[in-house]
Coordinates of C-alpha atoms in Angstrom, one line a residue:
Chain A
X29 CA -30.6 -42.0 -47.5
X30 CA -34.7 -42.5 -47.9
X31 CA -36.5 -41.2 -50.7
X32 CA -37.9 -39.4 -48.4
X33 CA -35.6 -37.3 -47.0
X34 CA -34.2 -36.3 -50.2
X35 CA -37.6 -35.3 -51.3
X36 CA -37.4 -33.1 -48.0
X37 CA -34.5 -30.9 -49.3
X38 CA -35.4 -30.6 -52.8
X39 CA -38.1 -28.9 -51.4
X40 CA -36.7 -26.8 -49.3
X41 CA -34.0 -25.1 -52.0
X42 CA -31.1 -26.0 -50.7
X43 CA -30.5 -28.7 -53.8
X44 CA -31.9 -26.4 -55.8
X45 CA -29.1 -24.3 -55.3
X46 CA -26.9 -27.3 -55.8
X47 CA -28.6 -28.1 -58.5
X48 CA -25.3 -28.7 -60.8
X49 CA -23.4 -30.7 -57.6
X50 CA -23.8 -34.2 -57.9
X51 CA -24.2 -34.9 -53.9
X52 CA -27.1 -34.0 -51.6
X53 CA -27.3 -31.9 -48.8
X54 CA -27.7 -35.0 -46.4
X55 CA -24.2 -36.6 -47.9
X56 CA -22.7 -32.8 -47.0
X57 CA -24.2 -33.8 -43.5
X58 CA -22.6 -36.7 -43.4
X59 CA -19.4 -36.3 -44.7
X60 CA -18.9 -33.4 -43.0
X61 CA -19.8 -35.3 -39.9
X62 CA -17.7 -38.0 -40.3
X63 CA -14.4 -35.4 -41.0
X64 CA -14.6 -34.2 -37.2
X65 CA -13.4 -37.5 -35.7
X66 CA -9.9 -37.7 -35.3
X67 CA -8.4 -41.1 -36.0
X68 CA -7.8 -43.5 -33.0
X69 CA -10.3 -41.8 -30.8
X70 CA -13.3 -44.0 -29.1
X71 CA -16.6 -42.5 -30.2
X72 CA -20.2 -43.8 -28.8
X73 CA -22.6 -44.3 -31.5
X74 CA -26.1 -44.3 -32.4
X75 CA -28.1 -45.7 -35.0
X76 CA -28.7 -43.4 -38.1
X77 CA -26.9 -40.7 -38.9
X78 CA -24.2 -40.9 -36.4
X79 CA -23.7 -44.6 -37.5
X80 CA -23.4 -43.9 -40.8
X81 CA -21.0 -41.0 -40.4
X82 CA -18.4 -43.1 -37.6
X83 CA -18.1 -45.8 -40.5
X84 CA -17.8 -43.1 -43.0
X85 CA -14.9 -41.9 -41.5
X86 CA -13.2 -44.9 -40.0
X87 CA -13.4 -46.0 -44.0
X88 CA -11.5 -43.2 -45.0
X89 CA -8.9 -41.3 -42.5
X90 CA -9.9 -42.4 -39.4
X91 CA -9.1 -46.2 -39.8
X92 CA -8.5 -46.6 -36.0
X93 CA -11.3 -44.7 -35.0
X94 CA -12.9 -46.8 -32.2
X95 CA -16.3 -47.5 -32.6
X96 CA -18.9 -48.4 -29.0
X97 CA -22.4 -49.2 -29.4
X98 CA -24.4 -49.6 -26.7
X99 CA -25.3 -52.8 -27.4
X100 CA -22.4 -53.5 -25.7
X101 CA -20.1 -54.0 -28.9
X102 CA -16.1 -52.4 -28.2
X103 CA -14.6 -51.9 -31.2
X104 CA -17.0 -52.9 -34.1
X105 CA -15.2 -52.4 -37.1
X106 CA -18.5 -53.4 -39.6
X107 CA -17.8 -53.4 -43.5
X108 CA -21.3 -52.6 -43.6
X109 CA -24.2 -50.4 -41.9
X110 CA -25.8 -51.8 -39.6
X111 CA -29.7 -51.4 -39.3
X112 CA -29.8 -51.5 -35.8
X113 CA -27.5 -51.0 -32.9
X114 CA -27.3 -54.9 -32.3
X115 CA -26.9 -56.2 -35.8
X116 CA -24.8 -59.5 -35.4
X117 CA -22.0 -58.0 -38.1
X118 CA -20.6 -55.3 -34.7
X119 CA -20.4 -58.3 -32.5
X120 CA -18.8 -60.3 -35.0
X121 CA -16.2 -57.8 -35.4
X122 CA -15.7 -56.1 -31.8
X123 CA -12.5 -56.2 -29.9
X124 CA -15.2 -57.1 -27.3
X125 CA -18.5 -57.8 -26.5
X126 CA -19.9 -56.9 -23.3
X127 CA -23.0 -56.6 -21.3
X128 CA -24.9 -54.0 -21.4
X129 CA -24.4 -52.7 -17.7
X130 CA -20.5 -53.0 -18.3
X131 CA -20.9 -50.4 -21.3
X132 CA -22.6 -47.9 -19.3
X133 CA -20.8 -48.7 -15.9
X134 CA -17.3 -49.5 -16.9
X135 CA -16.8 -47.7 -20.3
X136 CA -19.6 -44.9 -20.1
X137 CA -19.9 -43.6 -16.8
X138 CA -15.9 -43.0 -15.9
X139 CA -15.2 -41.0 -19.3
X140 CA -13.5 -43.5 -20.8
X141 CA -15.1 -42.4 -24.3
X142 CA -14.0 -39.5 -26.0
X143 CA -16.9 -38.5 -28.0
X144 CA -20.8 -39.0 -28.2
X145 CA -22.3 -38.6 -31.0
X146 CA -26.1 -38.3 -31.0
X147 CA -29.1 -37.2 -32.6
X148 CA -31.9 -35.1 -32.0
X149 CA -35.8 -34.6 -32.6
X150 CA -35.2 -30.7 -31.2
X151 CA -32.5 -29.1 -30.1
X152 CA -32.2 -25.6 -28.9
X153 CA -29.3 -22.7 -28.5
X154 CA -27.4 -23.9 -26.0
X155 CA -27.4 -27.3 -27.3
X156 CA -30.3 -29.2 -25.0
X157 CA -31.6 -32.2 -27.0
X158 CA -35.1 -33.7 -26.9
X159 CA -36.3 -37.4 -27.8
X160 CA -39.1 -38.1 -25.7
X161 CA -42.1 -36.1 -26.6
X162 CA -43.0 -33.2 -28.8
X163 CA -46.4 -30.7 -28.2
X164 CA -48.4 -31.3 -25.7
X165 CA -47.7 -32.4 -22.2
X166 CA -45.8 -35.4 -20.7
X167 CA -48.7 -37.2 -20.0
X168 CA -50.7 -36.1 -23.4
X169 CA -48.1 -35.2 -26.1
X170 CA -49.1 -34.7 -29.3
X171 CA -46.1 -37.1 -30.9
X172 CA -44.5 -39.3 -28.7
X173 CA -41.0 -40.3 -29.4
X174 CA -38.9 -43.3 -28.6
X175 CA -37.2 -41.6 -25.4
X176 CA -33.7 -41.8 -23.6
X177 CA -32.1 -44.5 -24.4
X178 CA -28.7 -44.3 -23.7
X179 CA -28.4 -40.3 -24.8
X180 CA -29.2 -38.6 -21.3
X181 CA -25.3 -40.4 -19.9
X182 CA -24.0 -39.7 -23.1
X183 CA -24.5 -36.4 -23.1
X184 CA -23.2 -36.0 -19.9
X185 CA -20.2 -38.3 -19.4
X186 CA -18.7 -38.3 -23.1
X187 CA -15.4 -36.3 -22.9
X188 CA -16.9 -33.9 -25.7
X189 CA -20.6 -34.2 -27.8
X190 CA -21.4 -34.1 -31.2
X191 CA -24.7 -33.5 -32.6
X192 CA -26.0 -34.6 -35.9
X193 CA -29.4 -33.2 -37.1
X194 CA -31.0 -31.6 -39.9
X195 CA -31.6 -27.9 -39.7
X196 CA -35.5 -26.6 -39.7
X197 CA -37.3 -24.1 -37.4
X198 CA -39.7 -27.2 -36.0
X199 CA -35.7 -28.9 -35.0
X200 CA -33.9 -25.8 -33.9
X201 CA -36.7 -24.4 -31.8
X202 CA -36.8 -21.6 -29.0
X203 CA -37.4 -24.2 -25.8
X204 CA -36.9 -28.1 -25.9
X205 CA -40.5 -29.3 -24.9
X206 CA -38.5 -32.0 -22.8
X207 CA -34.6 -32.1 -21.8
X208 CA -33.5 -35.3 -22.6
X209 CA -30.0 -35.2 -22.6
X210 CA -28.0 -31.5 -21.3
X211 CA -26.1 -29.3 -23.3
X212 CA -24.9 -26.3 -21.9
X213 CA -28.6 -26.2 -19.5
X214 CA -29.1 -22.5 -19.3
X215 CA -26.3 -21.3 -20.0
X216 CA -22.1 -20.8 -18.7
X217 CA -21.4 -22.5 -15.8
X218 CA -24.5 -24.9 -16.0
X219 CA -22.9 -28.0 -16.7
X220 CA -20.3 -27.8 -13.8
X221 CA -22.9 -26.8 -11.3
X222 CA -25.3 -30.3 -12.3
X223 CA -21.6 -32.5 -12.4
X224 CA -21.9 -33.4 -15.6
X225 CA -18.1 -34.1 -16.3
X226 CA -18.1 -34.5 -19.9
X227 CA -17.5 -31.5 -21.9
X228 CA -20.8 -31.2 -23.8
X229 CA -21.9 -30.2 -27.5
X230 CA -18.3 -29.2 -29.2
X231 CA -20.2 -29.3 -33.0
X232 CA -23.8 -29.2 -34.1
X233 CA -23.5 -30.6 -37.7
X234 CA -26.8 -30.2 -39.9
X235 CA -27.5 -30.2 -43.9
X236 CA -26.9 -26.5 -44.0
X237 CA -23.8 -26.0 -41.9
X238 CA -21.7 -26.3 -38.1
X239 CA -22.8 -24.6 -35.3
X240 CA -20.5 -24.4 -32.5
X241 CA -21.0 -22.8 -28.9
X242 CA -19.3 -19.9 -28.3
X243 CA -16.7 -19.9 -25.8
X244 CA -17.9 -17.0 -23.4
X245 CA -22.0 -17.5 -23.5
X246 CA -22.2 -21.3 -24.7
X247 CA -24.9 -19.9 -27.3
X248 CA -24.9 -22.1 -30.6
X249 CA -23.1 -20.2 -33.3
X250 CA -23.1 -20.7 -36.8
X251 CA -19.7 -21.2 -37.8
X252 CA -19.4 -22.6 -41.2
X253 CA -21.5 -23.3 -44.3
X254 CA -21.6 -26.2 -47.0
X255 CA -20.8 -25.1 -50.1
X256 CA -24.5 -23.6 -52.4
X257 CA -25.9 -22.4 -48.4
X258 CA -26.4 -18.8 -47.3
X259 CA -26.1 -17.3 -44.1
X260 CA -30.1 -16.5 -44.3
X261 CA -31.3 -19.9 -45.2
X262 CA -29.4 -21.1 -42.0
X263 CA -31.3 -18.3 -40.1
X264 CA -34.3 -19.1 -41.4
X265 CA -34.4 -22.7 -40.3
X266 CA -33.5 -21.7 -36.6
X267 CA -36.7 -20.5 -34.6
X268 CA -34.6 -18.5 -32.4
X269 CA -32.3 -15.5 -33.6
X270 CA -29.6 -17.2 -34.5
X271 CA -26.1 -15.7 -34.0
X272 CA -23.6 -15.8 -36.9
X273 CA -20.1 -15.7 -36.5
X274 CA -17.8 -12.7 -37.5
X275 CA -15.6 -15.0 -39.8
X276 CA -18.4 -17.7 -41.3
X277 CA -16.8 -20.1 -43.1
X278 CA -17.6 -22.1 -46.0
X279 CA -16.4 -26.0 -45.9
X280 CA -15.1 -28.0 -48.7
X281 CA -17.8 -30.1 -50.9
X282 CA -17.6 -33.5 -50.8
X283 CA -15.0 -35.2 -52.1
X284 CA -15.4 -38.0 -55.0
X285 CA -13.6 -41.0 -52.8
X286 CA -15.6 -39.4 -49.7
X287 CA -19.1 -39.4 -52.0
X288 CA -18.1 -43.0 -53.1
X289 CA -17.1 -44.6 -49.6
X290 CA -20.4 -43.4 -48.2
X291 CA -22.7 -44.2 -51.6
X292 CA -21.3 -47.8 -51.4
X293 CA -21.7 -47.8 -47.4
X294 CA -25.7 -46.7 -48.0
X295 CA -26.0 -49.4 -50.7
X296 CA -24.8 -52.3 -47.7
X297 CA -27.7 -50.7 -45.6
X298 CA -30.3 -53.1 -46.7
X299 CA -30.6 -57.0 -46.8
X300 CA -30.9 -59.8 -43.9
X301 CA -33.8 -61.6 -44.7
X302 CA -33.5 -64.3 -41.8
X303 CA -31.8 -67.0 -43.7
X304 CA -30.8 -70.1 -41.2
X305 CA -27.2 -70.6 -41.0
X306 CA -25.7 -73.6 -39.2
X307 CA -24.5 -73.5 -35.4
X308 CA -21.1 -73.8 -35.0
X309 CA -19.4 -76.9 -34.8
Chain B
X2 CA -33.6 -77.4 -11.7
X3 CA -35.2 -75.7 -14.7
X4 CA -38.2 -77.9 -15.6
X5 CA -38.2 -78.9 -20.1
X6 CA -41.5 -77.4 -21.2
X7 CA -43.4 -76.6 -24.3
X8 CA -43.8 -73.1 -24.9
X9 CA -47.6 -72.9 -24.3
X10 CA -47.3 -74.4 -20.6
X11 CA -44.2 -72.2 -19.9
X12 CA -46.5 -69.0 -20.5
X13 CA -49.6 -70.4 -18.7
X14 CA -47.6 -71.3 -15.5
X15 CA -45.1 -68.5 -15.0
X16 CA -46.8 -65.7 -17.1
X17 CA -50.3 -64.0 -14.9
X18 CA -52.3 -61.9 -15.5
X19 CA -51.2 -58.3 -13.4
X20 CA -47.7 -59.3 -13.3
X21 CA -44.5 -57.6 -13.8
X22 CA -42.7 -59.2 -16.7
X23 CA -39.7 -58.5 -18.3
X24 CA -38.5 -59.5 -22.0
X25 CA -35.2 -58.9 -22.4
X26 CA -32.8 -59.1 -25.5
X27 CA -31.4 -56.4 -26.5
X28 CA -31.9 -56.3 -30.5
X29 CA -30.0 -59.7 -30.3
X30 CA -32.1 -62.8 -28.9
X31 CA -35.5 -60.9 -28.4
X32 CA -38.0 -63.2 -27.3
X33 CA -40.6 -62.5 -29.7
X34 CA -41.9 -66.3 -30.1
X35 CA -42.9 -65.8 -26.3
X36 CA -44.3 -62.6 -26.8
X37 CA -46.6 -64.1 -29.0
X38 CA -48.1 -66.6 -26.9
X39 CA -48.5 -64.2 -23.9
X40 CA -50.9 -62.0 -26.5
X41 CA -52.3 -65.6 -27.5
X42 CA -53.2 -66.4 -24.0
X43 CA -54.9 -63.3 -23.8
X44 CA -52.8 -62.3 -20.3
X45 CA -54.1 -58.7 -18.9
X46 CA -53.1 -56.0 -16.9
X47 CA -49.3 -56.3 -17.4
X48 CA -46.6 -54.1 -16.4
X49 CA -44.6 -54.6 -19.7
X50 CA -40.7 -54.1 -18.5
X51 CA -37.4 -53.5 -20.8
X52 CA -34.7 -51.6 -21.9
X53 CA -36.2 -51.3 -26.0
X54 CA -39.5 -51.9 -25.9
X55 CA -39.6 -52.7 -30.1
X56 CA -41.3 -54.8 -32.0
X57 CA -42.3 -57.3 -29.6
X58 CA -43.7 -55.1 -27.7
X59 CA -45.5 -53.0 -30.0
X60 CA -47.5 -56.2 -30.7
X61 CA -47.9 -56.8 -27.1
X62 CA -49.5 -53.2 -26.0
X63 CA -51.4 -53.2 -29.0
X64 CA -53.2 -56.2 -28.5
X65 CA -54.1 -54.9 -25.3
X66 CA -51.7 -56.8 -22.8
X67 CA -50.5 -54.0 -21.1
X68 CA -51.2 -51.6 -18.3
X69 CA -48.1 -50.3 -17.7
X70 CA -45.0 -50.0 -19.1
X71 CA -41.3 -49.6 -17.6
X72 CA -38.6 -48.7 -20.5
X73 CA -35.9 -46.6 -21.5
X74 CA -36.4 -46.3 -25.6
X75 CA -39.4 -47.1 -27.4
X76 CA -38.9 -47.1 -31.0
X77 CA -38.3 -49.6 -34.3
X78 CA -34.9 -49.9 -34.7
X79 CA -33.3 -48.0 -37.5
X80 CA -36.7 -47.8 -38.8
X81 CA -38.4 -45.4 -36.8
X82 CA -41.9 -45.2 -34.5
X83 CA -43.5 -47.7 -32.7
X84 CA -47.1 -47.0 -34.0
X85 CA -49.1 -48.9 -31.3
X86 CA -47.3 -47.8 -28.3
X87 CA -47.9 -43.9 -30.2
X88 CA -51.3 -44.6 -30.4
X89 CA -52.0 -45.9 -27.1
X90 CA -50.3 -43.3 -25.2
X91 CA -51.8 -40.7 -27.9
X92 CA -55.0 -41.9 -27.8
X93 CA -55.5 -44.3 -25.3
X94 CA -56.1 -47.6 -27.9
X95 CA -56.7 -50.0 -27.2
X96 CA -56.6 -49.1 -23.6
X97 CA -54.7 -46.5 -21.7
X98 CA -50.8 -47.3 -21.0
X99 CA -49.2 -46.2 -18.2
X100 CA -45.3 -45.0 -18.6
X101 CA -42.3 -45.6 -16.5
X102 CA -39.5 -43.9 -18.1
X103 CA -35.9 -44.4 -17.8
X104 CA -32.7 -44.0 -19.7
X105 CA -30.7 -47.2 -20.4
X106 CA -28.1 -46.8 -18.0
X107 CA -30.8 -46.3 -15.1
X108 CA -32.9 -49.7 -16.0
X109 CA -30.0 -51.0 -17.0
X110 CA -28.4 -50.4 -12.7
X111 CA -32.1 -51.2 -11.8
X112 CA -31.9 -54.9 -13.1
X113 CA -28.0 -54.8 -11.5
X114 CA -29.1 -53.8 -8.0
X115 CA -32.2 -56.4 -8.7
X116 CA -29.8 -59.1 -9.4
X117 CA -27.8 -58.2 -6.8
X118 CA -30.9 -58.5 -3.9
X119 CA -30.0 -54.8 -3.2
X120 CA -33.2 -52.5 -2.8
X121 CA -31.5 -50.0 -5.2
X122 CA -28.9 -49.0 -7.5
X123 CA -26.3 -45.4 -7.8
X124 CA -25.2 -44.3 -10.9
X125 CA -24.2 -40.7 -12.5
X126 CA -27.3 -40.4 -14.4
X127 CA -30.4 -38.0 -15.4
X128 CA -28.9 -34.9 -13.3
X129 CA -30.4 -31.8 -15.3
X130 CA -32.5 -34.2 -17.4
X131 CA -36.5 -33.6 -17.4
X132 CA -37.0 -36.9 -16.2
X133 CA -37.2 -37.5 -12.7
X134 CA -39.8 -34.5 -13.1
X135 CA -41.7 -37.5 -14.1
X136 CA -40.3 -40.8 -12.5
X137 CA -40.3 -40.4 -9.3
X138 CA -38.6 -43.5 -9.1
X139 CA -35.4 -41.0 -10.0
X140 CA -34.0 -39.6 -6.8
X141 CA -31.1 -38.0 -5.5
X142 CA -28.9 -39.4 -3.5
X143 CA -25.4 -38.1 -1.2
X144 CA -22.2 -39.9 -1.4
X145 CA -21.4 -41.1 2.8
X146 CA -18.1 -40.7 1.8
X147 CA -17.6 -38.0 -0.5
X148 CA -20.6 -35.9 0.0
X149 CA -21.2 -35.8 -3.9
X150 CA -24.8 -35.8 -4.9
X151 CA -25.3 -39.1 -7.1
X152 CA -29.0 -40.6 -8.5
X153 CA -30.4 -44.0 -6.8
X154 CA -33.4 -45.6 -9.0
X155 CA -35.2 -48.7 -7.1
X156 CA -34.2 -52.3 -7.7
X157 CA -36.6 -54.2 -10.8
X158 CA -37.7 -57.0 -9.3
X159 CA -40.1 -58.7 -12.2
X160 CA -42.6 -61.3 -11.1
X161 CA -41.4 -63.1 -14.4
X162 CA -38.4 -62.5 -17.1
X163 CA -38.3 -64.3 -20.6
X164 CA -35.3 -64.3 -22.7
X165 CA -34.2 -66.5 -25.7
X166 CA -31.1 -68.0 -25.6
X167 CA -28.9 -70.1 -28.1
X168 CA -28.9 -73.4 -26.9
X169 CA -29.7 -75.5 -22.8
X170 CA -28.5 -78.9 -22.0
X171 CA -30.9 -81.7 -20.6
X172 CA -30.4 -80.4 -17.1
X173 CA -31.7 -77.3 -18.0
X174 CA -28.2 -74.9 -18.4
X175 CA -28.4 -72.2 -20.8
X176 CA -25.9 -70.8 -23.0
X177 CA -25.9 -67.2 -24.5
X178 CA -23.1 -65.9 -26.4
X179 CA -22.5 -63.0 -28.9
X180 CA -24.7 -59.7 -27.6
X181 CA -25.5 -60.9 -24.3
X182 CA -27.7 -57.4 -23.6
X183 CA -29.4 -57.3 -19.8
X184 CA -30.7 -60.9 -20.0
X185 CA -28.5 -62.6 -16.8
X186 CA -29.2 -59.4 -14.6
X187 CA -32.9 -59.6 -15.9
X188 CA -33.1 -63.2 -15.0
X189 CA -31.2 -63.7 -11.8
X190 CA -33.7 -60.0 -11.2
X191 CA -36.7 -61.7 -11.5
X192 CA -38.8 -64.3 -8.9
X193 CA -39.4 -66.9 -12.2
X194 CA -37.6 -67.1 -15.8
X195 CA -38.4 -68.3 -18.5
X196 CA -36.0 -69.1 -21.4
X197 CA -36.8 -70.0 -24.9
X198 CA -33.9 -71.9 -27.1
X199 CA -32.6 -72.4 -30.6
X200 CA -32.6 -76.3 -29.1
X201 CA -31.6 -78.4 -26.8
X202 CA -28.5 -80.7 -26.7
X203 CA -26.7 -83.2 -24.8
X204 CA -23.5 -81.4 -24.4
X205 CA -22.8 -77.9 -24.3
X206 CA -20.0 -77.3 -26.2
X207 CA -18.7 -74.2 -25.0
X208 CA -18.4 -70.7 -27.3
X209 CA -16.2 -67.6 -26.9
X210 CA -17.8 -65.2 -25.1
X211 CA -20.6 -67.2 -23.5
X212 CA -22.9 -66.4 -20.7
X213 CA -24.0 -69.3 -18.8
X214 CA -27.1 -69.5 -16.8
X215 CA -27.3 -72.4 -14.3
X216 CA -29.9 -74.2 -15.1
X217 CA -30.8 -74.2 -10.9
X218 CA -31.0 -70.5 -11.4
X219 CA -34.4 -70.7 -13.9
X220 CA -37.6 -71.9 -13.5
X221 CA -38.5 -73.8 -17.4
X222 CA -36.5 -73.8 -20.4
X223 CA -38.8 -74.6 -23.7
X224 CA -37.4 -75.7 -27.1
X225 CA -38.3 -73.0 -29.9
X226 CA -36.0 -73.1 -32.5
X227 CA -36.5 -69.4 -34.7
X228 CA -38.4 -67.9 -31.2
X229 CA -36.4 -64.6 -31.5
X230 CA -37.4 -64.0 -34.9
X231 CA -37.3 -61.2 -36.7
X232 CA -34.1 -60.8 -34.2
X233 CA -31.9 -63.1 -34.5
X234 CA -30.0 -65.6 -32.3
X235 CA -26.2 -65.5 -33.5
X236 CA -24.9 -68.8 -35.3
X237 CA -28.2 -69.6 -36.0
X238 CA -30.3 -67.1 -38.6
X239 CA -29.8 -63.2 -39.0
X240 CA -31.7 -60.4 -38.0
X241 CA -34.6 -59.9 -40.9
X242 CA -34.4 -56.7 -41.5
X243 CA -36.8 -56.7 -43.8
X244 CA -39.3 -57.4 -41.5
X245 CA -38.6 -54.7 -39.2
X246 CA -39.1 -52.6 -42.2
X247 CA -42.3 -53.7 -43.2
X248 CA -43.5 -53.6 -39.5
X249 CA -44.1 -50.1 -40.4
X250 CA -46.9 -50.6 -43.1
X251 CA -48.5 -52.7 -40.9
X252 CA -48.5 -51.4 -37.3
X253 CA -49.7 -47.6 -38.9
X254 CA -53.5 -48.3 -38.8
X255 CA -55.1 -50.2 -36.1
X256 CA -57.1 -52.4 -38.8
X257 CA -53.8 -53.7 -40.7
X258 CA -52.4 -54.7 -37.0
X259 CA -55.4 -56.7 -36.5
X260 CA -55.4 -58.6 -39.2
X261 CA -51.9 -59.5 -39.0
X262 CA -52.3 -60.4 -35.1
X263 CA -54.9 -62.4 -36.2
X264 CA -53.2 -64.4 -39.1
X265 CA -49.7 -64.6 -37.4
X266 CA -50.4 -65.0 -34.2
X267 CA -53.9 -65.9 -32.7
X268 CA -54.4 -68.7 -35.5
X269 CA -50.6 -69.6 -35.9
X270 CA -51.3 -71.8 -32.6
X271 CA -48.6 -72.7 -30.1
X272 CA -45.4 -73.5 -31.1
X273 CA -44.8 -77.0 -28.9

């Protein structure tokens, strides 16, 4: 994790509050990430986050987890993170490498892959994720983001979603200033009136807790809490009026192998400096 | 029959000014070598096309190449923002940039149905999304035999593509292996290719999991061993991540970009 993010929490209490743990609210995030997918299922990842959470957890109890990067790498099983969703470690060890039309046509687009797991510059209560621009309009935004990329099918083709992202009222804001990729749209029955045939967000994972939608109005509900987090810092890094569930929960810390597995994962993060190596014989 | 070139007489035949021009290479191969002599031979008025606009084409847009740009994710791998392509569709610098946005299944069907010399492609894509608000080239489109509503997005046809690729015999044949991305659709997409290689050999030996492009199937192949760095081109060097790091520093103010256009690229000089 960057300097820079860890800064970022101190700041905001939450580690204060942990202040006699030993692990950050980001490795919470993570590891409690990475304990939603079931072994042997085939999970589309992206960079960051969701990366670093798949490998988390096929490196402890999900060893047959199946990893898909859009690069077009089935399979990878890296002993290290990758920087990038093309670094040459996920081709080296994919059960195969295909083209990038294949990934989205063959594997993608049919519902082959059981879960999506994506990230998101805002997000809002029934789950609707935007990358593209923030403030502003389309054509003048005041940030512009990287955009689509492979989220938008994702979203809507994965058999279920899961959403990485850390919790703050600028994040987990009223309205999306652009739908990139659908969650639940407006609301019950949105999803099957588009045709999107994947199942949508199941779990919004952030540094403070889970949020799942609830099963009548698809609203994002606060579900569970990491350890040191109250109910009212969750609410107060959620713009809208966030609904709490009768039975809140509060999930298990992180454990030492889990804090380990992930702190030597982080460590593999950097490196590559462009060495020539020798073409193959 | 692909035509042997250098590098610098590649670019100046098949690369114009106002064309459509694809690099592809997705994080693997990226044809950055050939980015760099487009900026060097000062080309104007491009429509920039691809899948992850990174790096490359950070450099490209922000020394002032583009007019237009057809993509599906604009960012630095891993790393985070591209700071030229922010700040010239913030602020309009160093000239205004036109957007054509896609996700990466859409461009990725687009260079398919290109490929394919159909005018457009169908896929289950963007339905509820904000984007065709804003590409029109997003429209829907009914199934003849099922009645099911589907999205159609236009055939890319680029004037020119450029990809790297590992290695091309004498007569011009290319060969591609580990993450082969878009490039072949992109290629047999576009009216002229160029393809930059690690080098050029007798015999292609062949590799598991190779792509290979008939060398009667692109215009000029040009020897430029190390043209995809900081990517990488697999069995020959790894990706520098590093570099991609440190890209950040640098393309954050428009006076730090300059001076490391101008050192690495205007006065590094053709690579032959």
């Amino acid at each position: 994790m960057s300097e820079r993010s860890e800064r970022t929490i101190r700041h905001r209490g939450v580690s204060e509050t942990n202040a006699m743990a030993d692990w950050t609210a980001d490795e919470m995030m993570t590891v409690a990430a990475a304990r939603q997918l079931r072994d042997g299922v085939a999970c589309f990842v992206g960079i960051g986050l969701p990366s670093t959470a798949a490998n988390l957890a096929r490196a402890t109890h999900a060893p047959n987890l199946v990893l898909i990067y859009e690069s077009g790498c089935l399979g990878a099983k890296p002993d290290r993170l990758p920087l990038s969703i093309g670094d040459g470690i996920l081709a080296d060890t994919a059960d195969a490498v295909v083209s990038v039309p294949e990934v989205f046509n063959y594997w993608l687009q049919p519902g082959r892959i059981d879960v999506g797991f994506l990230g998101a510059a805002q997000l809002d209560r029934y789950g609707n994720i935007n990358t593209t621009v923030v403030g502003g309009d389309y054509d003048a935004p005041k940030v512009r983001l990287p955009g689509a990329g492979g989220a938008p099918e994702i979203a809507a083709s994965c058999g279920e979603v899961v959403v990485i992202v850390r919790q703050n009222p600028r994040t987990f804001t009223e309205r999306v200033d652009f739908v990139t990729s659908v969650g639940y749209g407006s609301g019950p029955g949105e999803r099957e009136r588009l045709g999107l045939r994947g199942g949508g967000p199941r779990l919004v994972i952030t540094d403070l807790g889970v949020l799942e939608p609830d099963p009548v109005t698809c609203e994002l509900t606060l579900t569970r809490l990491h350890p040191g987090v109250t109910p009212e810092q969750a609410r107060a890094a959620t713009a809208w009026d966030l609904a709490v569930a009768e039975r809140l929960t509060t999930g298990e810390p992180p454990t030492a192998r889990e804090l380990a597995v992930l702190r030597a994962l982080e460590a593999t993060k950097h490196g590559g400096r462009g060495e020539p190596r020798r073409p193959p014989p | 029959m692909a035509k042997l070139v250098s590098l610098a007489d590649g670019v100046a035949d098949l690369v114009h000014d106002g064309d459509v021009v694809a690099l592809e290479g997705f994080t693997h191969l990226i044809p950055f070598a050939a980015g760099h002599e487009i900026i060097r031979q000062r080309r104007q008025e491009l429509t920039l096309v691809r899948m992850t606009p990174d790096v490359v084409y950070d450099q490209l847009i922000g020394a002032g190449c583009a007019r237009r740009l057809v993509f599906s994710w604009g960012g630095n791998p891993g790393v985070g923002s591209l700071h030229r392509f922010r700040d010239a569709v913030q602020h309009a610098w160093p000239r205004p940039l036109e957007l054509e946005e896609h996700s990466h299944a859409g461009m990725a069907n687009r260079y398919v149905a290109g490929a394919s010399g159909l005018p457009f492609a169908v896929l289950r894509g963007y339905t509820g999304t904000d984007l065709p608000r804003h590409t029109t080239n997003i429209r829907p489109i009914t199934c003849p035999f099922t009645g099911e509503t589907l999205t159609a997005v236009p055939a890319l046809r680029p004037d020119v593509t450029v990809v790297h690729a590992q290695r091309a015999d004498r007569a011009g044949n290319v060969q591609i292996w580990g993450i082969t991305g878009v490039q072949k659709e992109a290629v047999l997409a576009a009216h002229r290719s160029l393809v930059t290689v690690e080098e050029i050999v007798d015999e292609l030996e062949p590799v598991p999991g190779q792509v290979v492009l008939p060398g009667w199937a692109v215009s000029a192949v040009a020897e430029v061993p190390g043209g995809a760095h900081p990517s990488y081109a697999q069995g020959y060097s790894v990706r520098d991540n590093d570099f991609y790091r440190a890209w950040d520093a640098v393309s954050r103010h428009r006076d730090t970009f300059r001076a490391w256009l101008d050192q690495h690229v205007y006065r590094a000089g053709a690579v032959a």
